[in-house]
Amino acid sequence: MNKQKHSMQPIPSHDEAVRQDFVTDFRAFLTDEIYPKITPYYQSKIEPDFIREHGRKPEDKKEVQNVMLQDSAYQSWSFLQRISQQMMFTSVIDTVERTLDELIKKTKEYSELGTLELDQTIQIPSYLTAYDIHQQPGGYHTENTENDISAGVVYDISLPIYSGDAMGDENDLLAQATINFIKNNIKTIPKKILDMGCYIGNSTLPFARAFPESEVHGIDVAAPGLRYAHARANALNASVHFSQQNAESMSFESNTFDIVTSCLFLHETSHAAIPKIINECARVLKPGGWMIHLDVYPFQRNVVEPLYDFLKDWEVINNNEDFSGALREMDLQGIFEEAGFTKETIEFTSAEASSETNKGYTGDFYLKLPVYVAQKMA
Amino acid sequence: MAKKITLPRVAKGKNLVYLDDNSVDNILAMVMTLTQEISVLTDRLDTIENLMAKKGQINTDDINSFEPDNELQEKRSERRKTLLKRVLLPIEKALDSK
């Protein structure tokens, strides 16, 4: 059955395809049928029980967590949500494993546009090796064979299952939001753009398409992602320069880029890495250049809603996203200022994908996303 | 023939326990995988039935190249939802209980 969106994606067999379809429907079932029951269940059972025992409501997410983790109905949902992610990966890995030899051979045909520079001396940071982010087996960096691209392919074909087909045929919905933000708010045509932590380039390519005159670069530490990114960009007829670099310390010269951006990247790093990455953004930007990071997590809020705060952390605990909760608590404003961004330009706002870039998007998932924006001093 | 590449299928990370103990979690995980396989078999049978209705004789290639149209995709999604509703009834019931 053909689920192929471009020629670097594998074609699943009949049973693989319907096995993947089951996971899509399983995740939709959990989202649509089970998850909406949790808040009413909490309000009608968990919270009254807590009040009976303590004479007051739970004060923070920690207190909610203490009771929820003891509750088998909540834990059943939580466990199902967790294994739906595992089932997603095992379902697509079958297809990737079966077709990998052919796909690796194919990368040679898809290499004309743009460039690919790998650097074997790059160390994979411990925040990527300590555990497998998003429960993707082997993580994003593991090499299972020579010239491996498997982790990149797995990532590309699981995104539609993860998002319930909400990311578009090229998995580019999020970058479209950033591009809209640039067009509406920054209003410059950037000559040189850098996307940090680009992985398979699904959020890098849209920049090459939106700004055809610009030179677009993508960096990442994971070689299997970059090899696939370059072949994928060629399959989609886009020119991007991919290189294996660590965003904490890049080889680009200072004052190079008009825009430095990232998509769902910062929350996968660490306390120690964030200031280094932001300093590097400031260094490689031209004076007056803009930094725009898009991330999924809402900023620290003043309102205390213990259940909301607890449920928002679900991915942190249950989907191997250890740093994403901590990022929200960091003083990013201070870090941006220290790095040399103009105080008045620092903004924590949101970006949206507009209806005109909405081709084929079927869900409203991710339509309004937090962006962290700042301009380097001119 | 090239050496067969085997990809990892288990993610590295904390071993979390959700229900009474790990064995209960494992049983629920296995139940969901069996449910998935029932769904796969049902869809395969559905493909065969659809192909047989169009032509008298079919082979594995016909099955693998079969493209369900949107209507059939939706029908299958609905059937999967019904299957999930049946299998997960005890959990829905628990969350509904006041």
Coordinates of C-alpha atoms in Angstrom, one line a residue:
Chain A
M1 CA 0.0 0.0 0.0
N2 CA 1.5 3.3 -1.0
K3 CA 1.9 5.8 1.8
Q4 CA 5.0 7.3 0.1
K5 CA 5.1 11.1 0.1
H6 CA 8.5 11.4 -1.7
S7 CA 10.8 8.8 -3.3
M8 CA 13.2 8.5 -0.4
Q9 CA 10.4 7.0 1.8
P10 CA 9.9 3.3 1.8
I11 CA 6.7 1.6 0.6
P12 CA 5.2 -0.5 3.3
S13 CA 3.7 -4.0 2.6
H14 CA 0.0 -4.5 2.9
D15 CA 0.1 -5.7 6.5
E16 CA 2.8 -3.1 7.6
A17 CA 0.6 -0.3 6.2
V18 CA -2.6 -1.4 8.0
R19 CA -0.5 -2.1 11.2
Q20 CA 0.6 1.5 11.0
D21 CA -3.0 2.6 10.3
F22 CA -4.1 0.8 13.5
V23 CA -1.6 2.9 15.5
T24 CA -3.0 6.1 14.0
D25 CA -6.5 5.1 15.0
F26 CA -5.4 3.9 18.4
R27 CA -3.8 7.3 19.1
A28 CA -6.9 9.1 17.8
F29 CA -9.0 6.8 20.1
L30 CA -6.9 7.7 23.1
T31 CA -7.1 11.5 22.2
D32 CA -10.7 11.6 21.3
E33 CA -12.4 9.0 23.6
I34 CA -10.2 8.4 26.6
Y35 CA -8.2 11.6 27.3
P36 CA -11.3 13.9 27.6
K37 CA -12.6 11.7 30.5
I38 CA -9.6 12.5 32.7
T39 CA -10.5 16.0 33.8
P40 CA -14.1 15.1 34.7
Y41 CA -12.8 11.9 36.4
Y42 CA -10.4 14.0 38.4
Q43 CA -13.0 16.5 39.4
S44 CA -15.6 13.9 40.4
K45 CA -13.4 11.4 42.1
I46 CA -9.8 12.2 42.7
E47 CA -10.1 15.8 44.0
P48 CA -13.1 15.1 46.3
D49 CA -11.1 12.1 47.8
F50 CA -8.1 14.4 48.3
I51 CA -10.3 17.1 50.0
R52 CA -11.9 14.5 52.3
E53 CA -8.4 13.5 53.4
H54 CA -6.6 16.9 53.6
G55 CA -9.4 19.4 54.0
R56 CA -8.3 21.3 50.9
K57 CA -7.6 21.0 47.2
P58 CA -4.2 19.9 45.9
E59 CA -1.9 22.9 45.7
D60 CA 0.4 22.0 42.9
K61 CA 1.2 19.5 40.2
K62 CA 3.4 17.5 42.6
E63 CA 0.4 16.8 44.9
V64 CA -1.8 15.9 41.9
Q65 CA 0.9 13.6 40.7
N66 CA 1.1 11.8 44.0
V67 CA -2.5 10.8 43.9
M68 CA -2.8 10.3 40.1
L69 CA 0.1 7.8 40.0
Q70 CA -1.7 5.7 42.5
D71 CA -4.9 5.7 40.5
S72 CA -5.3 2.7 38.2
A73 CA -7.8 4.3 35.8
Y74 CA -5.5 7.3 35.2
Q75 CA -2.4 5.0 35.0
S76 CA -4.2 2.8 32.4
W77 CA -4.7 5.8 30.1
S78 CA -1.1 6.9 30.7
F79 CA 0.3 3.5 30.0
L80 CA -1.8 3.1 26.8
Q81 CA -0.6 6.5 25.7
R82 CA 3.0 5.5 26.3
I83 CA 2.8 2.2 24.5
S84 CA 0.9 3.8 21.5
Q85 CA 4.2 5.6 20.9
Q86 CA 6.2 2.3 21.2
M87 CA 3.8 0.6 18.9
M88 CA 4.2 3.4 16.4
F89 CA 7.9 2.9 16.3
T90 CA 7.8 -0.9 16.1
S91 CA 5.2 -0.7 13.3
V92 CA 7.4 1.6 11.1
I93 CA 10.7 -0.1 12.0
D94 CA 9.5 -3.3 10.2
T95 CA 9.2 -1.3 7.0
V96 CA 12.5 0.5 7.4
E97 CA 14.4 -2.6 8.3
R98 CA 13.0 -4.5 5.3
T99 CA 13.8 -1.7 2.8
L100 CA 17.0 -0.2 4.3
D101 CA 19.5 -1.6 1.9
E102 CA 17.7 -0.2 -1.1
L103 CA 17.1 3.2 0.5
I104 CA 20.8 3.6 1.4
K105 CA 21.7 2.8 -2.2
K106 CA 19.2 5.3 -3.4
T107 CA 20.8 8.2 -1.4
K108 CA 23.6 8.2 -4.1
E109 CA 21.0 9.1 -6.8
Y110 CA 19.6 11.9 -4.6
S111 CA 22.6 14.0 -3.8
E112 CA 22.9 16.7 -6.5
L113 CA 21.2 19.6 -4.9
G114 CA 22.8 21.3 -1.8
T115 CA 25.6 19.7 0.1
L116 CA 26.3 17.3 2.9
E117 CA 29.3 17.6 5.2
L118 CA 29.8 14.9 7.9
D119 CA 32.3 15.2 10.7
Q120 CA 33.1 11.9 12.4
T121 CA 34.9 13.8 15.3
I122 CA 31.6 15.2 16.5
Q123 CA 30.7 13.8 20.0
I124 CA 27.0 13.1 20.5
P125 CA 26.0 15.2 23.6
S126 CA 25.0 13.1 26.7
Y127 CA 21.5 14.6 26.7
L128 CA 20.9 12.7 23.5
T129 CA 22.6 9.4 24.6
A130 CA 21.4 9.1 28.2
Y131 CA 18.0 7.9 27.0
D132 CA 16.1 7.6 23.7
I133 CA 14.1 10.8 23.2
H134 CA 10.4 10.2 22.4
Q135 CA 11.1 6.5 22.9
Q136 CA 12.5 6.2 19.4
P137 CA 14.5 2.9 19.7
G138 CA 18.2 3.7 19.3
G139 CA 17.6 7.4 19.5
Y140 CA 18.3 9.8 16.7
H141 CA 22.0 9.2 16.4
T142 CA 22.6 5.4 16.5
E143 CA 24.3 3.9 13.4
N144 CA 23.2 0.4 12.7
T145 CA 25.1 -0.1 9.5
E146 CA 27.4 1.7 7.1
N147 CA 26.0 5.0 5.8
D148 CA 23.0 4.4 7.9
I149 CA 19.9 6.5 7.5
S150 CA 17.4 4.3 9.3
A151 CA 16.8 6.6 12.3
G152 CA 16.0 9.5 9.9
V153 CA 13.6 7.4 7.9
V154 CA 11.9 6.1 11.0
Y155 CA 11.4 9.7 12.2
D156 CA 10.0 10.9 8.8
I157 CA 7.4 8.1 8.4
S158 CA 6.3 8.1 12.1
L159 CA 5.5 11.9 12.2
P160 CA 2.2 11.5 10.3
I161 CA 1.2 8.7 12.7
Y162 CA 2.3 10.8 15.7
S163 CA 0.4 13.9 14.6
G164 CA -2.6 12.2 13.2
D165 CA -1.7 13.4 9.7
A166 CA -1.7 17.0 10.9
M167 CA 1.8 18.0 9.8
G168 CA 1.2 18.1 6.0
D169 CA 2.7 15.9 3.2
E170 CA 6.2 17.2 3.9
N171 CA 5.9 17.3 7.7
D172 CA 6.5 21.0 7.5
L173 CA 3.6 22.6 9.3
L174 CA 5.7 24.0 12.2
A175 CA 8.3 25.7 10.0
Q176 CA 5.4 27.3 8.0
A177 CA 4.4 29.0 11.3
T178 CA 7.9 30.4 11.7
I179 CA 8.0 31.5 8.1
N180 CA 4.7 33.3 8.6
F181 CA 6.1 35.0 11.6
I182 CA 9.2 36.2 9.7
K183 CA 7.0 37.5 6.8
N184 CA 4.6 39.3 9.1
N185 CA 6.8 40.6 11.8
I186 CA 10.4 40.8 10.6
K187 CA 9.7 41.7 7.0
T188 CA 13.2 41.1 5.7
I189 CA 14.3 38.8 2.9
P190 CA 17.1 36.9 4.6
K191 CA 20.1 36.1 2.5
K192 CA 21.4 33.4 4.8
I193 CA 19.4 31.2 7.1
L194 CA 20.6 28.6 9.6
D195 CA 18.3 25.9 11.1
M196 CA 19.8 24.4 14.3
G197 CA 19.1 20.8 15.3
C198 CA 17.5 20.3 11.8
Y199 CA 17.6 16.5 11.9
I200 CA 15.8 15.3 8.7
G201 CA 15.3 18.8 7.4
N202 CA 11.5 18.7 7.4
S203 CA 11.5 22.1 9.1
T204 CA 14.5 23.4 7.0
L205 CA 13.3 22.8 3.5
P206 CA 10.3 25.2 3.9
F207 CA 12.8 28.0 4.3
A208 CA 14.5 27.1 1.0
R209 CA 11.0 27.1 -0.6
A210 CA 9.8 30.3 1.0
F211 CA 13.0 32.3 0.3
P212 CA 14.3 30.8 -3.0
E213 CA 17.1 33.4 -3.2
S214 CA 18.4 32.6 0.2
E215 CA 21.2 30.2 1.2
V216 CA 19.8 27.7 3.7
H217 CA 21.9 25.7 6.1
G218 CA 20.9 23.0 8.5
I219 CA 23.1 21.5 11.3
D220 CA 22.7 18.5 13.6
V221 CA 24.9 16.2 15.5
A222 CA 23.2 13.0 14.2
A223 CA 24.7 11.6 11.0
P224 CA 21.8 9.2 10.2
G225 CA 19.4 12.2 10.2
L226 CA 21.7 14.4 8.0
R227 CA 22.4 11.7 5.4
Y228 CA 18.7 11.2 5.1
A229 CA 18.0 14.9 5.2
H230 CA 20.2 15.5 2.2
A231 CA 18.7 12.7 0.1
R232 CA 15.1 13.7 1.2
A233 CA 15.8 17.3 0.2
N234 CA 16.9 16.1 -3.2
A235 CA 13.8 13.8 -3.6
L236 CA 11.7 16.9 -2.8
N237 CA 13.8 19.1 -5.2
A238 CA 15.2 21.5 -2.6
S239 CA 18.7 22.8 -2.1
V240 CA 19.9 22.9 1.5
H241 CA 23.4 22.7 2.9
F242 CA 23.5 20.2 5.7
S243 CA 26.5 19.8 8.0
Q244 CA 27.2 17.7 11.1
Q245 CA 27.9 20.3 13.9
N246 CA 27.0 20.8 17.5
A247 CA 24.9 24.0 18.0
E248 CA 26.9 24.6 21.3
S249 CA 30.0 25.3 19.3
M250 CA 29.7 25.7 15.5
S251 CA 32.3 26.1 12.8
F252 CA 30.5 29.0 11.0
E253 CA 32.3 32.3 11.0
S254 CA 30.9 35.1 13.1
N255 CA 28.4 37.5 11.6
T256 CA 27.2 35.1 8.9
F257 CA 23.4 34.7 9.1
D258 CA 20.4 37.0 8.8
I259 CA 18.2 34.5 10.5
V260 CA 19.0 31.7 13.0
T261 CA 16.1 29.4 13.8
S262 CA 15.2 26.1 15.3
C263 CA 12.1 23.9 15.5
L264 CA 11.4 21.8 18.6
F265 CA 15.1 21.8 19.3
L266 CA 15.8 23.7 22.5
H267 CA 13.7 21.4 24.7
E268 CA 15.9 18.4 23.7
T269 CA 19.1 19.9 25.1
S270 CA 20.1 20.7 28.6
H271 CA 20.6 23.5 31.3
A272 CA 24.3 23.7 30.4
A273 CA 23.8 23.7 26.7
I274 CA 21.1 26.4 26.5
P275 CA 23.4 29.4 27.3
K276 CA 26.1 28.1 24.9
I277 CA 23.6 27.6 22.1
I278 CA 22.2 31.1 22.6
N279 CA 25.7 32.6 22.6
E280 CA 26.4 30.8 19.4
C281 CA 23.2 32.2 17.8
A282 CA 24.4 35.7 18.7
R283 CA 27.9 35.0 17.4
V284 CA 26.9 33.7 14.0
L285 CA 24.1 36.2 13.4
K286 CA 25.0 39.4 11.5
P287 CA 24.4 42.6 13.6
G288 CA 20.7 43.3 13.4
G289 CA 20.0 39.6 12.5
W290 CA 17.1 37.7 14.1
M291 CA 16.9 34.6 16.2
I292 CA 13.6 32.6 16.2
H293 CA 13.2 29.4 18.1
L294 CA 9.9 27.5 17.9
D295 CA 9.0 25.1 20.6
V296 CA 5.9 23.2 21.7
Y297 CA 5.7 24.0 25.3
P298 CA 3.9 27.0 26.7
F299 CA 5.9 29.4 28.8
Q300 CA 5.8 29.5 32.6
R301 CA 2.4 30.7 33.6
N302 CA 1.4 32.7 36.7
V303 CA -1.9 30.9 37.1
V304 CA -1.6 27.8 39.2
E305 CA -3.8 25.0 37.8
P306 CA -2.4 21.9 39.4
L307 CA -4.2 19.3 37.2
Y308 CA -3.3 21.3 34.0
D309 CA 0.3 21.6 35.1
F310 CA 0.5 17.9 35.9
L311 CA -1.0 16.8 32.5
K312 CA 1.2 19.3 30.6
D313 CA 4.2 17.4 32.0
W314 CA 2.9 14.1 30.7
E315 CA 5.5 13.9 27.8
V316 CA 8.3 14.9 30.2
I317 CA 7.8 11.9 32.4
N318 CA 6.3 9.3 30.0
N319 CA 7.7 10.0 26.6
N320 CA 11.4 10.6 27.5
E321 CA 11.4 14.4 27.3
D322 CA 13.3 14.9 30.5
F323 CA 14.5 18.5 29.8
S324 CA 11.4 19.9 28.3
G325 CA 9.8 20.7 31.7
A326 CA 13.0 22.3 33.1
L327 CA 13.3 24.5 30.0
R328 CA 10.1 26.2 30.9
E329 CA 11.6 27.2 34.3
M330 CA 14.8 28.7 32.9
D331 CA 15.4 32.5 32.7
L332 CA 15.6 32.7 29.0
Q333 CA 15.1 36.5 29.0
G334 CA 18.3 36.8 31.1
I335 CA 20.3 34.4 28.9
F336 CA 19.2 36.2 25.7
E337 CA 20.3 39.6 27.1
E338 CA 23.6 38.2 28.3
A339 CA 24.3 36.8 24.9
G340 CA 24.0 40.2 23.3
F341 CA 20.4 40.4 22.1
T342 CA 18.7 43.8 22.3
K343 CA 16.5 43.8 25.4
E344 CA 13.5 45.6 23.8
T345 CA 13.4 43.0 20.9
I346 CA 13.2 39.9 23.1
E347 CA 9.7 38.4 22.8
F348 CA 8.0 35.2 24.0
T349 CA 5.0 35.1 21.7
S350 CA 3.4 32.6 19.3
A351 CA 3.4 31.8 15.6
E352 CA 0.7 30.3 13.5
A353 CA 0.6 28.5 10.2
S354 CA -1.8 30.4 8.0
S355 CA -4.6 28.9 6.0
E356 CA -2.7 29.5 2.7
T357 CA 0.1 27.2 3.9
N358 CA -2.5 24.8 5.2
K359 CA -2.4 22.5 2.1
G360 CA -3.5 19.1 3.1
Y361 CA -3.4 19.8 6.9
T362 CA -6.3 18.0 8.5
G363 CA -5.9 18.7 12.2
D364 CA -5.7 21.8 14.4
F365 CA -2.8 20.2 16.3
Y366 CA 0.1 22.6 16.7
L367 CA -1.5 25.5 14.9
K368 CA -0.4 28.1 17.5
L369 CA 3.1 27.6 18.7
P370 CA 5.4 29.4 21.1
V371 CA 8.3 31.3 19.5
Y372 CA 11.2 32.8 21.3
V373 CA 12.4 35.9 19.3
A374 CA 15.3 38.3 19.7
Q375 CA 17.4 40.7 17.5
K376 CA 21.1 40.9 17.7
M377 CA 22.4 44.4 18.5
A378 CA 23.0 46.3 15.3
Chain B
M1 CA 23.4 -11.5 -0.4
A2 CA 24.0 -8.6 1.9
K3 CA 24.0 -9.3 5.7
K4 CA 20.6 -8.6 7.1
I5 CA 20.5 -5.4 9.1
T6 CA 18.6 -5.6 12.4
L7 CA 17.3 -2.3 13.8
P8 CA 16.7 -1.8 17.6
R9 CA 13.1 -2.1 18.7
V10 CA 13.3 -1.1 22.4
A11 CA 14.0 2.5 23.5
K12 CA 16.6 3.2 26.2
G13 CA 15.1 5.1 29.2
K14 CA 13.7 4.8 32.7
N15 CA 11.7 1.6 33.4
L16 CA 8.4 3.0 34.6
V17 CA 5.8 1.0 36.3
Y18 CA 2.2 2.1 35.7
L19 CA -0.2 -0.5 37.0
D20 CA 0.2 -3.0 39.9
D21 CA 3.6 -4.2 38.7
N22 CA 5.6 -4.6 35.5
S23 CA 3.9 -7.9 34.6
V24 CA 0.5 -6.2 34.5
D25 CA 1.9 -3.5 32.3
N26 CA 3.4 -6.1 30.1
I27 CA 0.1 -8.0 29.8
L28 CA -1.7 -4.8 28.7
A29 CA 1.0 -4.1 26.2
M30 CA 0.7 -7.6 24.8
V31 CA -3.1 -7.3 24.7
M32 CA -2.8 -4.1 22.6
T33 CA -0.3 -5.7 20.2
L34 CA -2.7 -8.7 19.8
T35 CA -5.5 -6.2 19.2
Q36 CA -3.3 -4.6 16.5
E37 CA -2.7 -8.0 14.9
I38 CA -6.5 -8.7 14.9
S39 CA -6.9 -5.4 13.1
V40 CA -4.2 -6.3 10.6
L41 CA -5.9 -9.7 9.9
T42 CA -9.3 -8.0 9.5
D43 CA -7.9 -5.5 7.1
R44 CA -6.2 -8.2 5.1
L45 CA -9.4 -10.1 4.8
D46 CA -11.2 -7.0 3.9
T47 CA -8.6 -6.4 1.1
I48 CA -9.1 -9.9 -0.2
E49 CA -12.9 -9.6 -0.1
N50 CA -12.7 -6.4 -2.1
L51 CA -10.3 -7.8 -4.6
M52 CA -12.3 -11.0 -5.0
A53 CA -15.5 -9.0 -5.6
K54 CA -13.7 -7.4 -8.6
K55 CA -11.8 -10.4 -10.0
G56 CA -12.0 -14.1 -9.5
Q57 CA -8.4 -14.9 -8.8
I58 CA -5.9 -13.0 -6.9
N59 CA -2.3 -13.3 -5.6
T60 CA 0.0 -11.7 -2.9
D61 CA 1.1 -8.9 -5.3
D62 CA -2.6 -7.9 -5.8
I63 CA -3.0 -7.7 -2.0
N64 CA 0.2 -5.6 -1.6
S65 CA -0.6 -3.2 -4.3
F66 CA -4.3 -2.8 -3.3
E67 CA -5.1 0.9 -2.6
P68 CA -8.2 1.3 -0.5
D69 CA -10.1 4.4 -1.5
N70 CA -11.1 7.1 1.1
E71 CA -14.5 5.5 1.7
L72 CA -13.0 2.1 2.5
Q73 CA -10.3 3.8 4.6
E74 CA -13.0 5.5 6.7
K75 CA -14.9 2.2 7.0
R76 CA -11.7 0.6 8.3
S77 CA -11.1 3.4 10.8
E78 CA -14.6 3.1 12.1
R79 CA -14.1 -0.7 12.5
R80 CA -10.8 -0.2 14.3
K81 CA -12.5 2.3 16.6
T82 CA -15.2 -0.3 17.4
L83 CA -12.6 -2.9 18.1
L84 CA -10.7 -0.5 20.4
K85 CA -13.9 0.4 22.2
R86 CA -14.6 -3.3 22.9
V87 CA -11.1 -4.1 24.0
L88 CA -10.7 -1.0 26.1
L89 CA -14.2 -1.0 27.7
P90 CA -12.9 -1.8 31.2
I91 CA -10.6 1.2 31.1
E92 CA -13.3 3.6 29.8
K93 CA -15.7 2.2 32.4
A94 CA -13.2 2.9 35.2
L95 CA -12.8 6.5 34.1
D96 CA -16.5 7.0 33.9
S97 CA -17.2 5.7 37.4
K98 CA -18.2 8.4 39.8

